[in-house]
């Protein structure tokens, strides 16, 4: 391998191995094939593992940024047995890569199994037609039958539902655009002072979201913006800057939250953050006496309260604002139908900022551009560490040590036991095991007031350990809790485990998650894979990996409604997004061009040899990147990346890159097929309207010795090509297709 050779040239003892079968020695570098986003080290034994991205520094960073928009299409985690969606044939099951020789030409094909044991072999240059199926976790999708009408009907039904939903959203958006609101003034000097007092360094995502919200507020059109970001990613600070801007223009702010405890937490944050400014803040919840509530309501009416925080109590008829300018809603989907209707009436002429911690996929965000204003914080704050995750048999000694270690550093612990029937017994056992620990219990069947009081006491650090059910999944942000122990983790879904683990690690302290299962229990395959996945997906930004995919779908359901969630499951996430994108464009009067999938049949072998890239996952990753080549520059980039990782490119791989680029150019020209018959290549267009007559005349005129154009029926060019000189006719095809593109667009 080239990297090993380069290191040896620099007098570093390096060797490439297919597997770790030799002893590790000091000062020795071993290069192994595999996929790793970032490295890690063990200082105590002076041992480091480095990913192939890291030695190349900013070059790797630059590349990943360039490909960011296409990340959803790169399924490096596709394994034999996984389900896929083909745009034309529907849901099938991926069996593996098979090398087939047809007419003396060798290619790799993806073997897909359909219902009734039907088989489909997809050439690797058509990988852009398939996506990994993303639907409900642990729910096996129904395979479609090849050649039937079932898939066409399912797709048509989903398309119709998407059209109805998108039309409603567009109508709502248009009405909001027409509604006249208040145009806030530009930032004051106090605004800058307030923002400069923020004790942390803002992330680039935070700064962008703040800017988007301020531009909305300074416009006379009513704002209705959704702010998405994981808990602890800094949504609250973004919202508080908007609130400050509103108060500076003598308007009131209402912050609406789903629970009393969250109201109290937001109140504490506001008091602390606005401490140096003459801003009156209050909280309205059932923790206030009847007399206190009456006084607060009167103060809101008189304008003596600038920022009011509360639960659905803010929506009751006895409450009126003197001059409400901004409504901030935290997790709107957690309010009931009646409350949502009340929120709708409150929204009419007021700027609205809705916050949610449910991830909204970037692709959904992009496809809704122009019918929903969304700001997304994807970047974790600096000095935030990934949660250290351990999957293990339940071991009392390890658990005792983990709790003692957390309490010893002044922290708190979640101990998750998801059975109400035995939760008190577990708490009693913990107390006996650790008499010095202050232990509390919280579950959904407790009286609401007792539950809220317990959670509030835990928030105020009056307990060390909270033995609880999954009720904490959407609870408080408590930075002091940095250890979570989950019993019977094998019984929980992947997305649920991901979200529960996300309850810790919200400060600059290293956090720990212990996922335990019963001793001597043999895990079934699904549970084992799930726990293995959660152990692997510890890094930030693994947004498109399995752990996040189910969450993203939940986010889609929350944003678009339950019915859409059903259609999304029926056709898979990626195809749903594509249909949504096209529908939105149509409704906005924009042109939707149907992509042409050009069939390429050239008498040259084009594949990735097993001797070059033996690992099937890596091979699919490279095939997928090659399928998205859109320019000569892309070819150079991918060539460079492949050579960096695997060494000099074999000719058959170079052929693959060229064919992918030819396919891209042909699709842009509306060409349906390029087929070689000995010394002739037939380039056939989709319809007689696919090529302008003047383009055909100009191109044929430039290459009179090589081209013959036939205009009748389906128009086509006959290209003369010496089948013994593939390099020459490949070069000519690229030049010829680039010329057609240029003439068509001039």
XYZ file of C-alpha atoms in Angstrom:
746
model
C 0.000 0.000 0.000
C 1.163 3.512 -0.876
C 0.841 4.888 2.688
C 3.096 2.140 4.093
C 5.638 2.844 1.360
C 5.538 6.619 2.043
C 6.098 6.049 5.773
C 9.041 3.721 5.122
C 10.548 6.419 2.867
C 10.492 8.638 5.974
C 12.316 5.961 8.032
C 9.148 4.902 9.877
C 8.801 1.142 10.359
C 5.420 0.536 8.629
C 3.744 -2.535 7.150
C 0.353 -3.162 5.471
C -1.593 -6.227 6.699
C -5.088 -7.520 5.864
C -5.571 -8.482 9.522
C -3.788 -7.925 12.830
C -1.804 -11.160 12.990
C 1.561 -9.890 14.252
C 2.744 -8.649 17.635
C 2.716 -4.887 18.222
C 6.150 -3.408 18.873
C 7.194 0.033 20.083
C 7.747 2.488 17.198
C 6.007 0.102 14.774
C 3.116 1.172 12.464
C 0.615 -1.375 11.146
C -1.831 -0.312 8.398
C -5.090 -2.295 8.247
C -8.139 -2.025 5.910
C -11.334 -0.763 7.583
C -13.663 2.198 8.124
C -12.967 4.639 10.978
C -14.035 8.300 11.180
C -11.660 9.294 13.974
C -8.920 7.683 16.021
C -8.374 7.044 19.735
C -5.459 6.240 22.022
C -4.506 4.346 25.182
C -1.830 6.537 26.866
C -1.126 3.989 29.610
C 0.200 1.433 27.086
C 1.376 4.045 24.535
C -0.911 2.684 21.816
C -2.793 4.787 19.224
C -5.295 3.971 16.474
C -5.476 6.566 13.672
C -8.050 6.790 10.856
C -6.864 7.251 7.264
C -8.440 10.743 7.278
C -6.306 12.138 10.114
C -2.737 11.991 8.701
C -3.815 14.127 5.746
C -5.128 16.957 7.941
C -7.201 19.659 6.288
C -7.277 17.866 2.943
C -9.568 15.223 4.418
C -11.725 17.904 6.017
C -12.098 19.788 2.772
C -13.269 16.686 0.962
C -15.861 15.711 3.523
C -17.280 19.231 3.398
C -17.617 19.063 -0.363
C -19.552 15.791 -0.167
C -21.741 16.919 2.773
C -24.877 17.425 0.702
C -24.682 13.877 -0.653
C -23.960 12.161 2.667
C -27.448 10.606 2.764
C -26.658 8.669 -0.413
C -23.426 7.097 0.778
C -24.452 3.908 2.620
C -21.140 2.511 3.813
C -23.067 0.390 6.327
C -24.956 -1.681 3.690
C -24.518 -5.352 4.545
C -25.786 -8.606 3.057
C -29.365 -9.105 4.258
C -30.164 -5.367 4.447
C -33.234 -4.031 2.646
C -32.961 -1.564 -0.230
C -35.370 0.557 -2.281
C -35.026 0.682 -6.067
C -36.882 3.649 -7.549
C -38.452 1.530 -10.309
C -38.722 -1.918 -8.716
C -39.438 -1.216 -5.040
C -38.237 -2.892 -1.844
C -35.806 -5.800 -2.157
C -33.113 -7.492 -0.075
C -29.415 -7.029 -0.788
C -27.597 -10.376 -1.091
C -24.103 -9.227 -2.083
C -21.796 -8.165 -4.926
C -21.386 -10.648 -7.792
C -18.952 -10.453 -10.709
C -20.621 -11.366 -14.024
C -19.104 -11.724 -17.490
C -21.470 -10.795 -20.320
C -20.283 -10.582 -23.969
C -16.607 -10.711 -22.886
C -17.148 -7.730 -20.558
C -16.665 -8.171 -16.796
C -18.618 -6.012 -14.345
C -19.684 -6.084 -10.683
C -23.428 -6.283 -10.000
C -25.471 -5.920 -6.816
C -27.593 -9.038 -6.362
C -31.048 -8.052 -5.045
C -33.702 -10.582 -4.019
C -37.397 -9.737 -4.448
C -40.632 -11.499 -3.455
C -41.065 -15.014 -4.830
C -37.261 -15.369 -4.994
C -37.145 -13.050 -8.024
C -33.607 -11.832 -8.684
C -32.364 -8.494 -9.972
C -28.734 -7.766 -10.844
C -28.016 -4.035 -10.721
C -24.876 -2.750 -12.488
C -22.734 -0.666 -10.155
C -23.134 2.352 -12.462
C -26.822 2.384 -11.437
C -26.204 2.667 -7.698
C -27.808 6.123 -7.743
C -31.129 4.333 -8.409
C -31.098 2.536 -5.055
C -30.971 3.557 -1.406
C -30.756 1.582 1.786
C -34.314 1.146 3.109
C -34.896 3.364 6.127
C -38.177 2.689 7.907
C -39.408 1.611 11.318
C -36.650 0.087 13.418
C -36.834 -3.698 13.898
C -39.809 -3.892 11.511
C -39.147 -6.053 8.468
C -40.540 -4.423 5.294
C -42.562 -6.412 2.769
C -40.619 -7.311 -0.382
C -42.138 -6.266 -3.703
C -42.527 -8.573 -6.696
C -40.614 -7.751 -9.861
C -42.801 -6.687 -12.770
C -46.024 -6.310 -10.748
C -48.159 -3.160 -10.321
C -48.014 -3.153 -6.500
C -44.969 -0.855 -6.256
C -46.406 1.590 -8.809
C -49.615 1.857 -6.717
C -47.741 2.329 -3.414
C -45.594 5.068 -4.959
C -48.640 6.794 -6.523
C -50.517 6.734 -3.189
C -47.537 8.258 -1.357
C -47.123 10.894 -4.082
C -50.801 11.914 -3.787
C -50.571 12.225 0.016
C -47.365 14.260 -0.292
C -49.055 16.612 -2.803
C -51.997 17.239 -0.430
C -49.729 17.826 2.569
C -47.299 20.075 0.666
C -50.173 22.118 -0.814
C -51.585 22.710 2.697
C -48.147 23.722 3.992
C -47.626 26.063 1.045
C -51.041 27.674 1.574
C -50.292 28.168 5.280
C -46.871 29.597 4.449
C -48.398 32.012 1.891
C -50.963 33.208 4.462
C -48.199 33.821 7.007
C -46.214 35.723 4.383
C -49.199 38.010 3.765
C -49.891 38.606 7.466
C -48.479 41.925 8.625
C -46.472 41.798 11.808
C -44.104 44.103 13.636
C -40.720 44.978 12.074
C -38.209 45.033 14.928
C -35.398 47.582 14.861
C -31.796 46.596 14.163
C -29.656 45.462 17.112
C -29.046 48.024 19.858
C -25.777 48.595 21.736
C -27.313 46.707 24.671
C -27.956 43.725 22.387
C -24.231 43.509 21.636
C -23.370 43.826 25.339
C -25.869 41.083 26.197
C -24.443 38.745 23.544
C -20.841 39.464 24.580
C -21.693 38.313 28.126
C -22.354 34.745 26.891
C -19.787 32.660 28.781
C -19.199 30.115 25.999
C -17.880 30.364 22.447
C -20.804 30.210 20.009
C -20.673 27.539 17.303
C -20.936 28.587 13.652
C -24.382 26.930 13.508
C -25.595 29.013 16.463
C -24.380 32.252 14.867
C -26.060 31.359 11.558
C -29.385 30.525 13.270
C -29.281 33.766 15.307
C -28.717 35.741 12.102
C -31.622 33.975 10.311
C -34.000 34.708 13.206
C -32.970 38.374 13.508
C -33.480 38.926 9.754
C -36.991 37.463 10.116
C -37.791 39.675 13.101
C -36.623 42.846 11.337
C -39.007 42.097 8.459
C -42.640 43.250 8.658
C -43.828 39.757 7.657
C -44.758 37.520 10.584
C -42.006 35.044 11.525
C -42.791 31.326 11.894
C -39.435 29.573 12.265
C -38.531 26.115 13.531
C -35.229 25.807 15.430
C -33.854 22.245 15.592
C -30.893 20.977 17.562
C -29.975 18.234 20.006
C -30.318 18.977 23.713
C -27.296 20.924 24.915
C -26.440 22.258 21.450
C -27.343 25.834 22.414
C -30.934 26.376 21.214
C -31.860 28.219 24.415
C -29.144 30.854 23.944
C -30.349 31.442 20.366
C -33.929 31.889 21.634
C -32.850 34.216 24.477
C -31.082 36.535 22.028
C -34.322 36.769 20.047
C -36.201 37.443 23.320
C -33.757 40.220 24.265
C -34.191 41.845 20.838
C -37.972 41.760 21.311
C -37.844 43.344 24.790
C -35.517 46.111 23.503
C -38.424 47.185 21.258
C -40.790 47.351 24.274
C -42.607 44.146 23.314
C -43.415 41.169 25.535
C -42.114 37.611 25.148
C -43.968 34.400 26.056
C -41.983 31.163 26.446
C -44.328 28.169 26.329
C -43.073 24.792 27.622
C -44.770 21.385 28.083
C -43.887 20.744 31.764
C -43.692 22.689 35.015
C -40.115 21.544 35.638
C -38.971 22.784 32.232
C -40.692 26.107 32.958
C -38.703 26.372 36.188
C -35.459 25.455 34.397
C -36.013 28.091 31.681
C -36.896 30.635 34.379
C -33.629 29.957 36.249
C -31.667 30.290 32.982
C -33.388 33.591 32.121
C -32.827 35.089 35.596
C -29.136 34.212 35.364
C -28.705 35.355 31.735
C -30.623 38.675 32.010
C -29.278 39.550 35.485
C -27.419 42.699 34.340
C -30.363 44.238 32.481
C -33.629 45.897 33.634
C -35.852 43.090 32.326
C -38.782 41.755 34.368
C -39.119 37.971 34.169
C -41.718 35.713 35.774
C -42.934 32.136 35.616
C -46.557 31.000 35.641
C -47.175 27.421 36.747
C -49.067 25.427 39.350
C -46.130 25.900 41.752
C -47.525 29.427 42.244
C -50.389 30.045 44.682
C -53.731 31.283 43.346
C -52.925 34.781 44.631
C -49.486 34.805 42.994
C -51.005 33.655 39.701
C -53.575 36.493 39.787
C -50.826 39.046 40.463
C -48.652 37.727 37.597
C -51.610 37.745 35.168
C -52.352 41.377 36.102
C -48.674 42.315 35.596
C -48.696 40.684 32.143
C -51.827 42.632 31.216
C -50.311 45.928 32.445
C -46.998 45.290 30.679
C -45.015 45.006 33.935
C -43.692 41.581 32.866
C -41.327 41.559 29.879
C -40.736 37.808 29.637
C -43.246 35.265 30.935
C -42.429 31.553 31.046
C -45.120 28.957 31.573
C -46.900 25.741 30.689
C -50.308 25.561 28.954
C -51.443 27.868 31.797
C -50.336 30.676 29.431
C -53.036 29.575 26.976
C -56.015 30.014 29.315
C -58.676 32.623 28.562
C -58.043 34.750 31.682
C -54.587 35.746 30.416
C -54.124 38.748 28.095
C -50.908 40.450 26.984
C -50.398 44.190 26.772
C -48.215 43.851 23.655
C -46.944 40.373 22.781
C -44.131 40.489 20.208
C -42.564 37.020 20.307
C -43.873 33.558 21.180
C -41.202 30.904 21.843
C -42.552 27.332 21.948
C -40.439 24.468 23.307
C -41.349 21.023 21.851
C -44.762 21.915 20.373
C -45.474 18.263 19.463
C -45.774 17.461 23.187
C -48.864 19.663 23.573
C -52.376 18.242 23.143
C -54.761 18.996 20.243
C -56.793 21.587 22.193
C -53.631 23.411 23.280
C -52.315 23.382 19.702
C -55.511 25.078 18.497
C -55.064 27.762 21.156
C -51.411 28.205 20.110
C -52.599 28.637 16.510
C -54.865 31.549 17.455
C -52.060 33.130 19.527
C -49.688 32.894 16.537
C -51.743 35.025 14.156
C -49.881 38.350 14.177
C -46.983 37.470 16.448
C -43.462 36.304 15.566
C -43.112 32.630 16.510
C -39.977 30.593 17.210
C -40.573 26.872 17.818
C -37.747 24.801 19.334
C -37.366 21.037 19.055
C -34.667 18.548 20.067
C -36.004 15.949 17.625
C -33.534 15.757 14.746
C -34.794 17.024 11.405
C -32.749 15.516 8.573
C -30.826 17.996 6.419
C -32.459 16.515 3.298
C -35.973 17.114 4.662
C -34.939 20.634 5.593
C -33.715 21.281 2.042
C -36.811 19.787 0.398
C -39.073 22.052 2.480
C -37.140 25.187 1.486
C -39.656 27.855 0.588
C -42.610 26.342 2.443
C -41.216 26.140 5.983
C -38.501 28.264 7.613
C -36.136 25.941 9.481
C -32.857 26.660 11.284
C -30.701 23.689 12.272
C -27.907 23.434 14.869
C -25.924 20.300 14.003
C -22.584 21.266 15.510
C -21.907 20.232 19.135
C -20.417 22.900 21.427
C -16.650 22.948 21.903
C -15.188 20.882 24.750
C -18.064 18.398 24.486
C -16.880 14.794 24.658
C -18.585 11.724 23.157
C -20.181 9.489 25.813
C -17.969 6.524 26.808
C -20.249 3.530 26.221
C -19.904 0.057 27.773
C -22.095 -2.908 26.795
C -21.836 -5.657 29.402
C -23.467 -8.360 31.504
C -24.887 -6.905 34.717
C -22.073 -6.828 37.279
C -22.880 -5.462 40.734
C -19.276 -4.517 41.512
C -18.816 -2.561 38.252
C -22.126 -0.732 38.794
C -21.214 0.131 42.405
C -17.836 1.490 41.274
C -19.413 3.522 38.444
C -21.891 5.180 40.835
C -19.207 5.807 43.478
C -16.888 7.341 40.874
C -19.607 9.742 39.640
C -20.674 10.792 43.145
C -16.993 11.146 44.063
C -16.517 13.841 41.420
C -19.642 15.690 42.580
C -21.898 14.349 39.828
C -25.238 12.516 39.692
C -26.452 9.252 38.154
C -29.495 8.018 36.215
C -30.208 4.355 36.952
C -32.774 3.273 34.371
C -34.996 0.324 35.256
C -38.015 0.242 32.951
C -40.377 -1.835 35.136
C -42.610 0.077 37.532
C -43.556 -3.167 39.336
C -40.016 -3.804 40.604
C -38.536 -0.283 40.588
C -38.823 0.217 44.387
C -37.047 -3.107 44.973
C -34.163 -1.990 42.694
C -33.935 1.349 44.551
C -33.851 -0.470 47.924
C -31.083 -2.770 46.641
C -29.034 0.264 45.534
C -29.496 1.944 48.929
C -28.306 -1.234 50.684
C -25.342 -1.510 48.302
C -24.398 2.174 48.749
C -25.768 3.557 52.045
C -23.953 6.876 51.489
C -25.854 7.571 48.218
C -29.066 9.637 48.266
C -31.481 7.649 46.064
C -34.840 8.792 44.615
C -37.412 7.059 42.381
C -39.315 8.529 39.392
C -41.794 6.864 37.027
C -44.854 7.800 34.970
C -47.428 6.167 37.276
C -46.608 8.483 40.193
C -48.906 11.394 41.026
C -47.962 14.330 38.801
C -47.101 16.638 41.706
C -44.937 14.029 43.500
C -43.143 13.204 40.229
C -42.443 16.872 39.464
C -41.280 17.546 43.026
C -38.904 14.550 42.855
C -37.500 15.642 39.486
C -37.067 19.198 40.751
C -35.259 17.976 43.891
C -32.959 15.864 41.717
C -32.370 18.885 39.469
C -31.438 20.898 42.579
C -28.854 18.226 43.528
C -30.765 16.930 46.567
C -30.323 13.326 45.343
C -27.280 11.506 43.932
C -29.048 8.699 42.061
C -32.410 8.755 40.281
C -33.832 5.271 39.730
C -36.260 5.868 36.881
C -38.089 4.523 33.841
C -37.758 5.887 30.292
C -39.676 8.942 31.552
C -36.301 10.760 31.452
C -36.102 10.271 27.658
C -37.588 13.718 27.063
C -36.866 15.364 30.377
C -34.673 18.014 31.887
C -31.274 19.159 30.775
C -29.158 18.430 33.871
C -25.458 19.006 33.083
C -24.453 17.512 36.450
C -25.725 14.012 35.485
C -22.855 12.342 33.666
C -23.371 8.626 34.261
C -26.333 6.554 33.073
C -26.825 2.866 33.848
C -29.462 1.065 31.769
C -30.635 -2.372 32.890
C -32.075 -4.842 30.331
C -30.749 -2.640 27.519
C -31.228 -5.535 25.076
C -35.021 -5.028 25.323
C -34.899 -1.435 24.063
C -34.909 -0.020 20.557
C -31.790 1.465 19.031
C -33.144 5.001 18.753
C -34.432 4.829 22.334
C -30.999 3.756 23.591
C -29.414 6.554 21.571
C -31.757 9.137 23.066
C -31.385 7.812 26.626
C -27.614 7.898 26.337
C -28.019 11.500 25.166
C -29.339 12.440 28.642
C -25.705 12.513 29.815
C -22.611 14.195 28.395
C -24.063 17.693 28.247
C -21.237 19.494 29.968
C -17.479 19.586 29.455
C -17.102 16.506 31.666
C -16.501 13.032 30.274
C -19.757 11.041 30.559
C -20.341 7.292 30.879
C -23.144 4.970 29.735
C -23.370 1.372 30.980
C -25.760 -0.736 28.885
C -26.328 -3.938 30.826
C -28.172 -7.191 30.180
C -28.929 -10.087 32.539
C -26.070 -12.375 33.494
C -25.722 -15.605 31.454
C -28.434 -14.435 29.053
C -27.926 -15.429 25.409
C -28.852 -12.385 23.313
C -30.792 -12.862 20.097
C -29.215 -11.569 16.874
C -31.302 -8.367 16.692
C -30.498 -7.350 20.292
C -26.820 -8.136 19.809
C -26.628 -6.025 16.623
C -28.485 -3.187 18.329
C -26.119 -3.092 21.304
C -23.106 -3.402 19.017
C -24.371 -0.451 16.954
C -24.926 1.800 19.971
C -21.404 0.955 21.191
C -19.962 1.916 17.784
C -21.906 5.132 17.239
C -20.303 7.208 19.945
C -18.901 10.060 17.876
C -20.699 13.349 17.265
C -22.100 13.976 13.816
C -22.979 10.333 13.071
C -26.223 11.843 11.824
C -26.768 9.440 8.940
C -25.900 6.252 10.769
C -28.524 3.801 11.956
C -28.750 5.208 15.478
C -29.925 8.561 14.116
C -31.962 7.326 11.165
C -34.921 6.180 13.262
C -34.811 9.478 15.149
C -34.808 11.373 11.873
C -37.883 9.490 10.745
C -39.544 10.341 14.045
C -38.567 13.949 13.344
C -40.204 13.704 9.939
C -43.360 12.302 11.538
C -43.450 15.120 14.103
C -42.964 17.768 11.444
C -45.279 16.408 8.751
C -47.830 14.341 10.677
C -48.608 10.686 11.389
C -50.149 9.880 7.984
C -46.966 11.002 6.203
C -44.942 8.821 8.566
C -46.891 5.800 7.234
C -46.150 6.656 3.597
C -42.516 7.256 4.490
C -42.308 3.716 5.871
C -44.023 2.286 2.778
C -41.521 3.663 0.252
C -38.436 4.367 2.392
C -36.997 7.651 3.591
C -34.818 8.629 0.617
C -37.470 8.093 -2.061
C -40.038 9.924 0.100
C -37.707 12.943 0.293
C -37.149 12.865 -3.487
C -40.924 12.842 -4.161
C -41.431 15.643 -1.614
C -38.701 17.740 -3.243
C -40.251 17.326 -6.722
C -43.765 18.077 -5.400
C -42.662 21.299 -3.695
C -40.950 22.442 -6.904
C -44.103 21.704 -8.943
C -46.335 23.602 -6.492
C -43.979 26.584 -6.616
C -44.144 26.575 -10.426
C -40.547 25.434 -10.852
C -39.541 22.981 -13.563
C -39.001 19.383 -12.452
C -36.768 17.519 -14.859
C -37.191 13.761 -14.803
C -33.729 12.237 -14.514
C -32.833 9.935 -17.418
C -31.125 6.713 -16.352
C -28.845 6.012 -19.313
C -28.024 2.400 -20.104
C -24.305 2.022 -20.940
C -23.132 -1.074 -22.853
C -19.505 -0.644 -23.902
C -17.188 -3.562 -24.612
C -14.763 -2.769 -21.807
C -14.456 -4.312 -18.357
C -15.121 -1.865 -15.533
C -15.125 -3.033 -11.909
C -13.164 -2.961 -8.636
C -11.045 -6.140 -8.364
C -11.127 -8.065 -5.080
C -7.334 -8.017 -5.061
C -7.488 -4.183 -5.019
C -10.267 -3.618 -2.432
C -11.076 -6.922 -0.664
C -13.546 -5.434 1.866
C -17.111 -5.433 0.442
C -18.274 -2.479 2.580
C -15.401 -0.320 1.355
C -16.070 -1.460 -2.203
C -19.717 -0.333 -2.002
C -18.641 2.981 -0.485
C -16.333 3.616 -3.479
C -18.927 2.402 -6.014
C -21.483 4.787 -4.538
C -19.078 7.737 -4.776
C -18.260 6.823 -8.375
C -21.992 6.670 -9.222
C -22.291 10.362 -8.257
C -19.481 11.654 -10.504
C -20.690 14.874 -12.134
C -17.549 16.442 -13.604
C -13.994 15.765 -14.715
C -12.913 17.403 -11.431
C -14.905 14.764 -9.506
C -12.933 12.075 -11.356
C -9.633 13.655 -10.281
C -10.837 13.960 -6.648
C -12.020 10.343 -6.449
C -8.891 9.070 -8.227
C -6.768 10.887 -5.655
C -8.793 9.561 -2.716
C -8.754 5.942 -3.956
C -5.019 6.022 -4.699
C -4.322 7.533 -1.264
C -6.172 4.677 0.401
C -5.559 1.654 -1.821
C -2.592 2.376 -4.133
C -2.259 2.799 -7.923
C -5.540 2.534 -9.867
C -5.961 -0.585 -12.045
C -7.186 0.149 -15.607
C -10.579 -1.493 -14.928
C -11.192 1.062 -12.119
C -10.199 3.962 -14.415
C -12.736 2.594 -16.929
C -15.354 2.660 -14.183
C -14.718 6.361 -13.449
C -14.914 7.267 -17.149
C -18.135 5.307 -17.702
C -19.756 7.030 -14.701
C -18.888 10.462 -16.136
C -20.172 9.433 -19.598
C -23.422 8.265 -17.956
C -23.767 11.629 -16.172
C -23.211 13.619 -19.395
C -25.611 11.368 -21.326
C -28.332 11.842 -18.688
C -28.019 15.620 -19.043
C -28.435 15.253 -22.833
C -31.600 13.104 -22.430
C -29.826 10.071 -23.906
C -31.430 6.748 -22.933
C -28.746 4.347 -24.146
C -25.171 4.101 -25.374
C -24.574 0.647 -26.863
C -21.490 -0.675 -28.648
C -21.772 -3.088 -31.576
C -18.234 -3.991 -32.665
C -16.840 -0.829 -34.330
C -20.009 1.262 -33.926
C -21.496 2.931 -30.859
C -25.212 3.827 -31.005
C -26.120 6.911 -28.915
C -29.935 6.969 -28.660
C -32.060 9.893 -27.404
C -35.226 9.654 -25.306
C -37.638 11.380 -27.750
C -37.486 13.443 -30.929
C -37.650 16.556 -28.696
C -34.561 15.521 -26.698
C -32.113 17.190 -29.083
C -32.550 20.478 -30.938
C -32.191 20.094 -34.742
C -29.550 22.864 -34.807
C -27.531 21.002 -32.132
C -27.599 17.771 -34.152
C -26.472 19.646 -37.300
C -23.637 21.481 -35.493
C -22.313 18.353 -33.762
C -22.510 16.228 -36.921
C -20.747 19.052 -38.808
C -17.850 19.088 -36.319
C -17.249 15.335 -36.567
C -18.213 14.476 -40.175
C -15.710 11.603 -40.333
C -16.981 9.936 -37.128
C -20.713 10.597 -36.812
C -23.920 9.768 -38.618
C -27.184 11.264 -37.304
C -30.537 9.528 -37.836
C -33.531 11.770 -37.083
C -36.518 9.487 -37.753
C -38.388 7.890 -34.811
C -36.130 7.874 -31.761
C -33.161 9.988 -32.947
C -29.665 8.538 -32.572
C -26.029 9.101 -33.498
C -23.892 6.304 -34.893
C -20.315 6.825 -33.664
C -17.428 5.084 -35.439
C -15.130 3.439 -32.883
C -12.240 0.997 -33.168
C -13.142 -1.679 -30.610
C -9.428 -2.380 -30.130
C -8.787 1.204 -28.957
C -11.063 1.704 -25.926
C -8.987 4.602 -24.527
C -9.499 6.545 -27.746
C -13.275 6.054 -28.073
C -13.817 6.738 -24.343
C -11.974 10.059 -24.746
C -14.022 10.827 -27.877
C -17.365 9.995 -26.199
C -16.616 12.407 -23.328
C -15.665 15.186 -25.756
C -18.702 14.493 -27.999
C -21.201 14.509 -25.085
C -19.682 17.656 -23.555
C -20.127 19.302 -26.982
C -23.834 18.310 -27.155
C -24.355 19.718 -23.645
C -22.638 22.952 -24.588
C -24.647 23.410 -27.829
C -27.981 22.485 -26.174
C -27.478 25.160 -23.502
C -26.120 27.917 -25.777
